[in-house]
Short mmCIF file of C-alpha atoms and ligand atoms in Angstrom, two decimals:
data_model
loop_
_atom_site.label_atom_id
_atom_site.label_comp_id
_atom_site.label_asym_id
_atom_site.label_seq_id
_atom_site.Cartn_x
_atom_site.Cartn_y
_atom_site.Cartn_z
CA MET A 238 -17.97 1.52 -2.84
CA HIS A 239 -17.71 1.98 -6.56
CA LYS A 240 -19.55 -0.69 -8.57
CA SER A 241 -16.33 -1.50 -10.45
CA THR A 242 -14.92 -2.80 -7.14
CA PHE A 243 -16.97 -5.97 -7.74
CA ASP A 244 -14.38 -6.84 -10.41
CA ILE A 245 -11.62 -7.15 -7.81
CA LEU A 246 -13.58 -8.08 -4.66
CA ARG A 247 -13.90 -11.76 -3.63
CA CYS A 248 -15.25 -13.49 -0.54
CA PRO A 249 -12.28 -14.13 1.82
CA TYR A 250 -13.76 -17.55 2.72
CA CYS A 251 -15.30 -19.13 -0.42
CA GLY A 252 -13.44 -17.00 -2.99
CA SER A 253 -16.52 -16.33 -5.09
CA ARG A 254 -17.64 -13.02 -6.59
CA LEU A 255 -20.02 -10.80 -4.68
CA ASP A 256 -23.19 -9.11 -5.74
CA LEU A 257 -25.54 -6.56 -4.23
CA VAL A 258 -28.51 -8.34 -2.65
CA THR A 259 -31.21 -6.21 -4.27
CA SER A 260 -33.98 -7.77 -2.19
CA SER A 261 -32.36 -6.25 0.95
CA PHE A 262 -32.38 -2.54 1.85
CA HIS A 263 -29.82 -0.63 -0.23
CA GLU A 264 -28.93 2.95 -1.18
CA GLN A 265 -27.01 3.92 -4.35
CA GLN A 266 -25.84 7.19 -5.84
CA GLY A 267 -24.85 6.72 -9.48
CA ASP A 268 -22.12 4.06 -9.55
CA GLU A 269 -21.52 4.25 -5.79
CA ILE A 270 -23.16 1.82 -3.37
CA GLN A 271 -23.69 3.69 -0.12
CA THR A 272 -25.59 1.09 1.90
CA GLY A 273 -26.47 -2.52 1.22
CA VAL A 274 -25.76 -6.18 1.71
CA LEU A 275 -23.36 -8.15 -0.51
CA GLY A 276 -23.81 -11.86 -1.06
CA CYS A 277 -21.38 -14.59 -2.19
CA GLN A 278 -21.91 -18.38 -2.29
CA CYS A 279 -21.33 -18.79 1.47
CA CYS A 280 -22.37 -15.67 3.39
CA VAL A 281 -23.35 -12.00 3.35
CA PHE A 282 -21.42 -8.82 4.12
CA PRO A 283 -22.66 -5.26 4.78
CA VAL A 284 -21.71 -2.09 2.93
CA VAL A 285 -21.77 0.62 5.59
CA ASP A 286 -21.50 4.26 4.54
CA GLY A 287 -19.87 3.23 1.26
CA ILE A 288 -17.37 0.81 2.83
CA PRO A 289 -17.72 -2.96 2.23
CA VAL A 290 -17.05 -4.87 5.45
CA MET A 291 -15.48 -8.16 4.37
CA HIS A 292 -15.27 -10.08 7.64
CA LEU A 293 -17.65 -11.74 10.09
CA GLN A 294 -16.60 -10.22 13.41
CA PRO A 295 -19.50 -9.41 15.77
CA HIS A 296 -19.70 -5.69 14.80
CA ALA A 297 -19.97 -6.66 11.14
CA VAL A 298 -22.75 -9.16 11.75
CA ALA A 299 -24.63 -6.61 13.88
CA ALA A 300 -24.18 -3.97 11.15
CA LYS A 301 -25.52 -6.35 8.50
CA ASP A 302 -28.65 -7.03 10.61
CA LEU A 303 -29.17 -3.28 11.14
CA ILE A 304 -28.95 -2.59 7.41
CA GLU A 305 -31.54 -5.28 6.74
CA GLN A 306 -33.70 -3.38 9.28
CA ARG A 307 -33.16 -0.15 7.26
CA LYS A 308 -31.02 1.48 9.98
CA PRO A 309 -27.83 2.63 8.19
CA VAL A 310 -26.79 5.15 10.88
CA ASP A 311 -27.09 2.50 13.59
CA ALA A 312 -25.07 0.15 11.38
CA ARG A 313 -22.30 2.74 11.19
CA ARG A 314 -22.41 3.16 14.97
CA ALA A 315 -21.99 -0.60 15.32
CA MET A 316 -18.97 -0.53 12.99
CA PHE A 317 -17.53 2.40 14.97
CA GLY A 318 -17.85 0.23 18.10
CA LEU A 319 -20.10 2.91 19.61
CA ASP A 320 -23.42 1.02 19.71
CA GLU A 321 -23.21 0.76 23.50
CA HIS A 322 -21.94 4.32 24.03
CA PRO A 323 -24.86 6.46 22.82
CA ALA A 324 -23.52 9.79 24.13
CA VAL A 325 -20.24 9.37 22.25
CA ALA A 326 -22.07 8.05 19.18
CA GLU A 327 -24.33 11.12 19.10
CA ARG A 328 -21.34 13.44 19.36
CA VAL A 329 -19.56 11.65 16.50
CA ASP A 330 -22.68 11.50 14.30
CA ALA A 331 -23.35 15.21 14.81
CA LEU A 332 -19.78 16.05 13.78
CA ILE A 333 -19.94 13.80 10.74
CA ALA A 334 -23.02 15.67 9.56
CA SER A 335 -21.21 19.01 9.90
CA PRO A 336 -19.06 20.43 7.09
CA GLU A 337 -16.93 22.05 9.82
CA ALA A 338 -15.72 18.69 11.17
CA THR A 339 -12.01 17.93 11.00
CA TYR A 340 -10.05 14.70 11.28
CA ARG A 341 -8.88 15.89 14.67
CA SER A 342 -12.31 16.86 16.00
CA ILE A 343 -13.76 13.47 15.05
CA VAL A 344 -10.84 11.56 16.61
CA GLU A 345 -11.27 13.64 19.78
CA ALA A 346 -15.02 12.97 19.83
CA PHE A 347 -14.30 9.22 19.78
CA GLY A 348 -12.12 9.69 22.87
CA GLU A 349 -10.95 6.38 24.31
CA TYR A 350 -12.92 4.42 21.68
CA LEU A 351 -10.44 5.11 18.87
CA GLU A 352 -6.67 4.70 18.94
CA GLY A 353 -5.64 8.01 17.39
CA GLY A 354 -1.94 7.70 18.25
CA TYR A 355 0.25 10.62 17.25
CA PHE A 356 -1.69 11.18 14.02
CA LEU A 357 -1.19 14.95 14.22
CA TYR A 358 2.56 14.48 13.73
CA ARG A 359 2.39 11.50 11.38
CA PHE A 360 3.28 13.25 8.13
CA ALA A 361 6.66 14.36 9.45
CA ASP A 362 7.76 11.45 11.64
CA PRO A 363 10.82 9.34 10.73
CA THR A 364 8.76 6.18 10.06
CA PHE A 365 6.52 8.07 7.67
CA ILE A 366 9.25 9.83 5.73
CA VAL A 367 11.00 6.51 5.03
CA GLY A 368 7.68 4.83 4.13
CA HIS A 369 6.77 7.70 1.83
CA ALA A 370 10.15 7.63 0.08
CA LEU A 371 9.85 3.84 -0.39
CA VAL A 372 6.33 4.15 -1.81
CA ARG A 373 7.36 6.89 -4.24
CA ALA A 374 10.39 4.86 -5.37
CA VAL A 375 8.95 1.33 -5.58
CA ALA A 376 5.31 2.01 -6.50
CA GLY A 377 6.51 4.90 -8.68
CA THR A 378 8.62 2.42 -10.67
CA VAL A 379 6.18 -0.46 -11.16
CA LEU A 380 3.10 1.74 -11.69
CA ARG A 381 4.76 4.01 -14.27
CA GLY A 382 2.80 2.39 -17.11
CA GLY A 383 -0.47 2.24 -15.11
CA GLY A 384 -1.86 -0.27 -12.66
CA ARG A 385 -3.45 -0.36 -9.27
CA ALA A 386 -1.99 -0.25 -5.75
CA ILE A 387 -3.30 -1.56 -2.44
CA ASP A 388 -2.32 -0.45 1.06
CA ILE A 389 -3.14 -3.31 3.44
CA ALA A 390 -3.59 -2.64 7.15
CA GLY A 391 -3.14 0.96 6.06
CA GLY A 392 -5.00 2.44 9.06
CA SER A 393 -6.32 5.89 8.33
CA GLY A 394 -4.55 6.10 5.01
CA HIS A 395 -1.47 8.25 5.63
CA LEU A 396 0.62 6.28 3.10
CA THR A 397 -2.40 5.59 0.88
CA ARG A 398 -2.25 9.35 0.29
CA SER A 399 1.29 8.88 -1.09
CA LEU A 400 -0.17 6.43 -3.66
CA MET A 401 -3.02 8.62 -4.90
CA ASP A 402 -1.31 10.04 -8.00
CA LEU A 403 0.59 6.81 -8.78
CA SER A 404 -2.27 4.30 -8.84
CA SER A 405 -4.79 4.07 -11.65
CA PRO A 406 -7.54 3.16 -10.88
CA ALA A 407 -7.47 4.74 -7.41
CA PRO A 408 -5.61 2.79 -4.72
CA VAL A 409 -7.46 0.44 -2.39
CA LEU A 410 -7.07 0.97 1.36
CA ALA A 411 -7.85 -2.08 3.50
CA ASP A 412 -7.89 -2.17 7.29
CA LEU A 413 -9.72 -4.02 10.05
CA TYR A 414 -10.57 -0.79 11.91
CA TYR A 415 -13.61 0.60 10.19
CA ALA A 416 -13.36 4.02 11.84
CA LYS A 417 -9.83 4.50 10.49
CA VAL A 418 -10.82 3.54 6.94
CA TRP A 419 -13.79 5.90 7.25
CA LEU A 420 -11.51 8.79 8.32
CA ALA A 421 -9.12 8.03 5.46
CA ARG A 422 -11.86 8.21 2.88
CA ARG A 423 -13.19 11.53 4.18
CA PHE A 424 -9.97 13.31 5.11
CA THR A 425 -6.60 11.66 4.55
CA ALA A 426 -6.95 9.98 1.16
CA PRO A 427 -10.24 11.10 -0.40
CA GLY A 428 -10.84 9.19 -3.62
CA CYS A 429 -9.23 5.96 -2.44
CA GLU A 430 -11.37 2.80 -2.57
CA PRO A 431 -11.94 1.77 1.07
CA VAL A 432 -12.43 -1.82 2.25
CA CYS A 433 -12.77 -3.07 5.82
CA SER A 434 -11.03 -6.45 6.05
CA ASP A 435 -9.13 -8.62 8.50
CA GLY A 436 -5.39 -9.08 7.84
CA ASN A 437 -5.49 -12.43 9.63
CA THR A 438 -7.82 -13.99 7.03
CA PRO A 439 -7.31 -14.52 3.28
CA MET A 440 -7.53 -11.14 1.54
CA PRO A 441 -10.91 -10.36 -0.08
CA PHE A 442 -9.53 -9.73 -3.56
CA ALA A 443 -9.06 -11.63 -6.82
CA ARG A 444 -5.66 -12.96 -7.91
CA GLY A 445 -3.35 -10.59 -9.77
CA VAL A 446 -5.51 -7.47 -9.72
CA PHE A 447 -2.80 -5.18 -8.30
CA ARG A 448 0.66 -4.17 -9.46
CA PHE A 449 1.76 -2.90 -6.10
CA ALA A 450 0.73 -4.36 -2.74
CA MET A 451 2.09 -2.97 0.51
CA CYS A 452 1.79 -3.07 4.27
CA SER A 453 3.57 -0.51 6.45
CA ASP A 454 4.03 -0.29 10.21
CA ALA A 455 1.57 -3.12 10.87
CA PHE A 456 3.00 -6.48 9.80
CA MET A 457 4.48 -7.24 13.25
CA TYR A 458 0.93 -7.22 14.64
CA ILE A 459 -0.35 -9.78 12.10
CA TRP A 460 -0.43 -13.26 13.64
CA THR A 461 -0.94 -15.26 10.41
CA LYS A 462 2.23 -13.91 8.81
CA ARG A 463 2.77 -16.83 6.47
CA GLN A 464 -0.71 -16.59 5.02
CA PHE A 465 -0.46 -12.79 4.81
CA VAL A 466 2.69 -12.80 2.68
CA LEU A 467 1.46 -15.53 0.33
CA GLU A 468 -1.75 -13.52 -0.04
CA LEU A 469 0.26 -10.35 -0.73
CA LEU A 470 2.07 -12.21 -3.53
CA ARG A 471 -1.21 -13.66 -4.84
CA LEU A 472 -2.59 -10.14 -5.28
CA ILE A 473 0.23 -9.20 -7.71
CA ASP A 474 0.61 -12.64 -9.29
CA GLY A 475 1.03 -12.55 -13.07
CA GLN A 476 1.43 -8.76 -13.25
CA ARG A 477 4.58 -7.40 -14.91
CA PRO A 478 6.02 -5.18 -13.58
CA ALA A 479 4.86 -5.57 -10.00
CA ALA A 480 6.14 -5.34 -6.43
CA ALA A 481 5.13 -6.35 -2.92
CA MET A 482 6.51 -4.37 -0.01
CA ILE A 483 6.42 -4.63 3.76
CA SER A 484 7.93 -1.55 5.33
CA HIS A 485 8.60 -0.69 8.95
CA THR A 486 8.22 -4.12 10.47
CA HIS A 487 10.02 -4.63 13.76
CA ASN A 488 12.97 -6.96 14.23
CA GLN A 489 12.99 -9.84 16.72
CA CYS A 490 16.75 -9.28 17.22
CA THR A 491 16.22 -5.85 18.84
CA TRP A 492 13.68 -4.32 21.20
CA THR A 493 11.42 -1.47 20.12
CA PRO A 494 8.44 0.36 21.64
CA SER A 495 5.10 -1.14 20.42
CA HIS A 496 6.98 -4.27 19.56
CA GLY A 497 4.26 -6.69 18.28
CA GLN A 498 5.36 -10.25 17.40
CA PRO A 499 8.26 -9.60 15.05
CA LEU A 500 10.41 -12.18 13.24
CA THR A 501 14.13 -12.15 12.50
CA PRO A 502 15.33 -10.85 9.10
CA ASP A 503 15.66 -14.43 7.81
CA GLY A 504 12.29 -15.30 9.35
CA TYR A 505 10.70 -12.61 7.22
CA ARG A 506 12.68 -13.61 4.13
CA HIS A 507 11.49 -17.23 4.36
CA LEU A 508 7.84 -16.15 4.25
CA PHE A 509 8.28 -15.16 0.60
CA GLU A 510 8.19 -18.68 -0.82
CA THR A 511 7.65 -17.83 -4.48
CA LEU A 512 9.51 -14.52 -4.94
CA GLU A 513 12.87 -13.88 -3.26
CA PRO A 514 12.72 -10.51 -1.47
CA ARG A 515 15.43 -8.05 -0.47
CA VAL A 516 15.55 -7.02 3.17
CA PHE A 517 16.76 -3.53 4.07
CA GLY A 518 17.59 -1.97 7.42
CA GLU A 519 15.51 1.17 7.75
CA SER A 520 18.28 3.23 9.34
CA GLY A 521 20.25 3.14 6.07
CA LEU A 522 17.17 4.22 4.12
CA PHE A 523 16.49 6.95 6.70
CA ALA A 524 20.05 8.25 6.28
CA ASP A 525 19.52 8.33 2.50
CA VAL A 526 16.35 10.40 2.89
CA VAL A 527 17.77 12.80 5.48
CA GLY A 528 20.93 13.20 3.37
CA GLY A 529 18.89 14.32 0.37
CA GLY A 530 19.02 11.02 -1.54
CA PRO A 531 19.20 9.01 -3.58
CA LEU A 532 17.23 6.27 -1.83
CA ASP A 533 19.61 3.46 -2.67
CA LEU A 534 17.72 0.20 -3.17
CA SER A 535 20.72 -1.35 -4.89
CA ARG A 536 22.33 -1.75 -1.45
CA VAL A 537 22.73 -5.23 0.01
CA ASP A 538 22.54 -5.14 3.81
CA GLY A 539 24.45 -8.04 5.36
CA ALA A 540 23.24 -10.28 8.19
CA LYS A 541 25.19 -8.34 10.86
CA THR A 542 23.73 -5.01 9.72
CA LEU A 543 20.20 -6.35 9.64
CA GLU A 544 20.48 -7.96 13.09
CA ALA A 545 21.17 -4.57 14.67
CA GLU A 546 18.24 -2.79 13.00
CA GLN A 547 15.09 -1.85 14.91
CA ALA A 548 12.93 -1.88 11.80
CA LEU A 549 13.17 -3.55 8.41
CA ALA A 550 11.78 -2.96 4.93
CA ILE A 551 11.19 -5.95 2.66
CA VAL A 552 10.72 -5.55 -1.07
CA ALA A 553 9.91 -8.35 -3.53
CA SER A 554 9.83 -7.61 -7.24
CA THR A 555 10.75 -9.18 -10.57
CA ASP A 556 11.50 -5.67 -11.89
CA PRO A 557 15.25 -4.96 -11.73
CA ARG A 558 14.57 -1.18 -11.96
CA VAL A 559 13.25 -1.36 -8.38
CA PHE A 560 16.65 -2.36 -6.96
CA THR A 561 18.54 0.74 -8.09
CA PRO A 562 19.27 4.16 -6.53
CA HIS A 563 16.16 6.38 -6.71
CA PRO A 564 16.60 10.19 -6.66
CA LEU A 565 14.29 11.77 -4.10
CA GLU A 566 11.45 13.81 -5.51
CA PRO A 567 11.80 17.57 -4.98
CA PRO A 568 9.56 18.95 -2.22
CA PRO A 569 6.10 19.86 -3.54
CA SER A 570 5.73 23.40 -4.90
CA ARG A 571 1.99 23.18 -4.33
CA PRO A 572 0.32 21.24 -1.53
CA ALA A 573 -1.92 18.25 -2.22
CA GLY A 574 -3.85 19.56 0.80
CA GLU A 575 -2.64 22.62 2.75
CA PHE A 576 0.77 23.83 3.86
CA HIS A 577 1.13 24.16 7.64
CA VAL A 578 4.01 24.74 10.01
CA ASN A 579 4.79 21.30 11.46
CA PRO A 580 2.62 20.94 14.60
CA LEU A 581 5.75 19.87 16.53
CA TYR A 582 6.65 23.58 16.53
CA THR A 583 5.26 26.16 18.95
CA ALA A 584 5.42 29.86 18.07
CA ASP A 585 7.08 32.22 20.53
CA ALA A 586 4.99 35.23 21.51
CA GLY A 587 5.99 38.57 20.04
CA GLY A 588 5.32 40.85 17.12
CA GLY A 589 7.47 42.01 14.22
CA ASP A 590 7.87 40.71 10.71
CA THR A 591 9.08 37.28 11.73
CA VAL A 592 7.88 34.46 13.96
CA ARG A 593 10.22 32.24 15.93
CA PHE A 594 9.22 28.59 16.29
CA ARG A 595 10.65 26.03 18.72
CA LEU A 596 10.56 22.26 18.47
CA ARG A 597 8.47 20.80 21.30
CA PHE A 598 7.58 17.10 21.58
CA PRO A 599 4.08 16.18 22.73
CA SER A 600 5.43 13.66 25.29
CA ASP A 601 8.54 11.85 26.47
CA ASP A 602 7.20 8.70 24.81
CA TYR A 603 7.00 10.51 21.49
CA GLU A 604 10.54 11.76 21.86
CA GLN A 605 11.79 8.27 22.66
CA GLU A 606 10.08 6.71 19.64
CA TYR A 607 10.44 9.49 17.06
CA GLY A 608 13.30 11.65 18.39
CA ALA A 609 15.29 10.86 15.22
CA CYS A 610 13.27 13.64 13.59
CA ARG A 611 15.90 15.94 15.16
CA ARG A 612 18.10 14.84 12.25
CA TYR A 613 16.00 17.02 9.92
CA LEU A 614 13.94 19.31 12.19
CA PRO A 615 15.96 22.24 13.63
CA GLU A 616 15.51 23.06 17.36
CA ALA A 617 14.33 26.54 16.44
CA VAL A 618 13.50 28.33 13.22
CA THR A 619 12.47 31.86 12.28
CA ILE A 620 10.00 32.39 9.45
CA GLY A 621 8.89 35.72 7.99
CA ARG A 622 5.19 36.56 8.30
CA ALA A 623 5.02 37.19 4.55
CA ASP A 624 6.39 33.69 3.96
CA LEU A 625 3.83 32.21 6.37
CA ASP A 626 1.09 34.01 4.43
CA ALA A 627 2.44 32.58 1.15
CA PHE A 628 2.44 29.05 2.59
CA ALA A 629 -1.12 29.55 3.86
CA ALA A 630 -2.11 30.56 0.32
CA GLY A 631 -0.63 27.33 -1.04
CA ARG A 632 2.63 28.75 -2.43
CA VAL A 633 6.25 28.11 -1.55
CA PRO A 634 7.86 31.56 -1.24
CA PRO A 635 11.22 32.06 -3.02
CA GLY A 636 14.12 30.72 -0.97
CA ALA A 637 11.87 28.78 1.42
CA GLU A 638 11.99 25.40 -0.37
CA ASP A 639 14.27 24.08 2.33
CA LEU A 640 11.57 24.51 4.98
CA VAL A 641 9.40 22.08 3.03
CA ARG A 642 12.28 19.70 2.33
CA ARG A 643 13.11 19.55 6.05
CA ARG A 644 9.44 19.12 7.04
CA VAL A 645 9.38 22.34 9.07
CA VAL A 646 6.45 23.08 6.76
CA VAL A 647 4.30 20.06 5.91
CA ASP A 648 1.64 19.32 3.31
CA LEU A 649 -1.35 18.14 5.35
CA PRO A 650 -4.79 16.98 4.21
CA ARG A 651 -7.50 19.62 4.12
CA ARG A 652 -9.51 19.82 7.34
CA TYR A 653 -6.92 17.79 9.23
CA GLY A 654 -7.35 19.98 12.32
CA VAL A 655 -3.88 21.41 12.90
ZN1 ZN B 944 -18.23 -16.66 0.55
#
């Protein structure tokens, strides 16, 4: 963690500032605290491999004890949940030490001890493309004059990556699952400020230190929803302009896979006691994105429309510029990471100057949950070898912009493992 993070970090329980306990074992490199113990007025928290762990769950307490015993690698194993699985832990530690490691190889080394989901396909799935468009529109508006963003329950940082060039200082990524935050910092969103924290407790940050606070594809799994939303609003309190956003939360009125404990559209609306939000059905936003834009946040979805939606997006802001149509950004001409053919495509065998790719879903479950990607991904596509070489070199060849716009070619983090 960067030392400047002390300015925004607060104990989730007593609310007081934290400080490095210099009498305990600690490791620093310049302004970065790599290992140590942080103290407030009520308790102590470990910093494990540069990530402050701001909760008191058993792994965190064990990790704190191990750091006091000068065992930072064992503390990381405890936070990975691998302290009782030494063979897996050794495999993961060996990979971490290797510059050849990829996101994928580390997730695979964790095996059943890490929920990797369909991460390989994340950057092109329908939930992500709507979340990304919302982030670019809403955060892009309120952070135009500077200011910091936070992605809460952001997992391994796929949407945090969409905030990297908008947030200044760097965005904060908070999630309960230490391993995911760790992967985000190394691969998905390098440069973000990672924090391990529990979404069911008060958030470990000072009031009003962010201009944009978001939570995507996770809110239906939060039990303390009322506290969570009031905390979200506390984080942006007093900032002008500012916005809070919950995207892709499921709807109690309809069934969805991985349902969680969703509320109704009005149930969500009523959580925002101090700032009236707008609730959008995500299918309308998805149609905007697939249709080439604009992403129309001036729309007012009625009760009947919202009832029928599988997923909702909720945006609260005092900035009227947020609730307008937002042109979609053009596809990137240079990758933030590396251009790759979308891993949902398999290449047909054969030589020649072109390669034919076919869409192939990894499982029936994937197709059921994300099959809407057929709206932008063609069943089959032929790409010239020279164009593939240009993409591999980080360039969009002339006339091939549409492949990037349709997510046939995706901009993936370096060393992602595709
Ligand atoms: Zn405290």
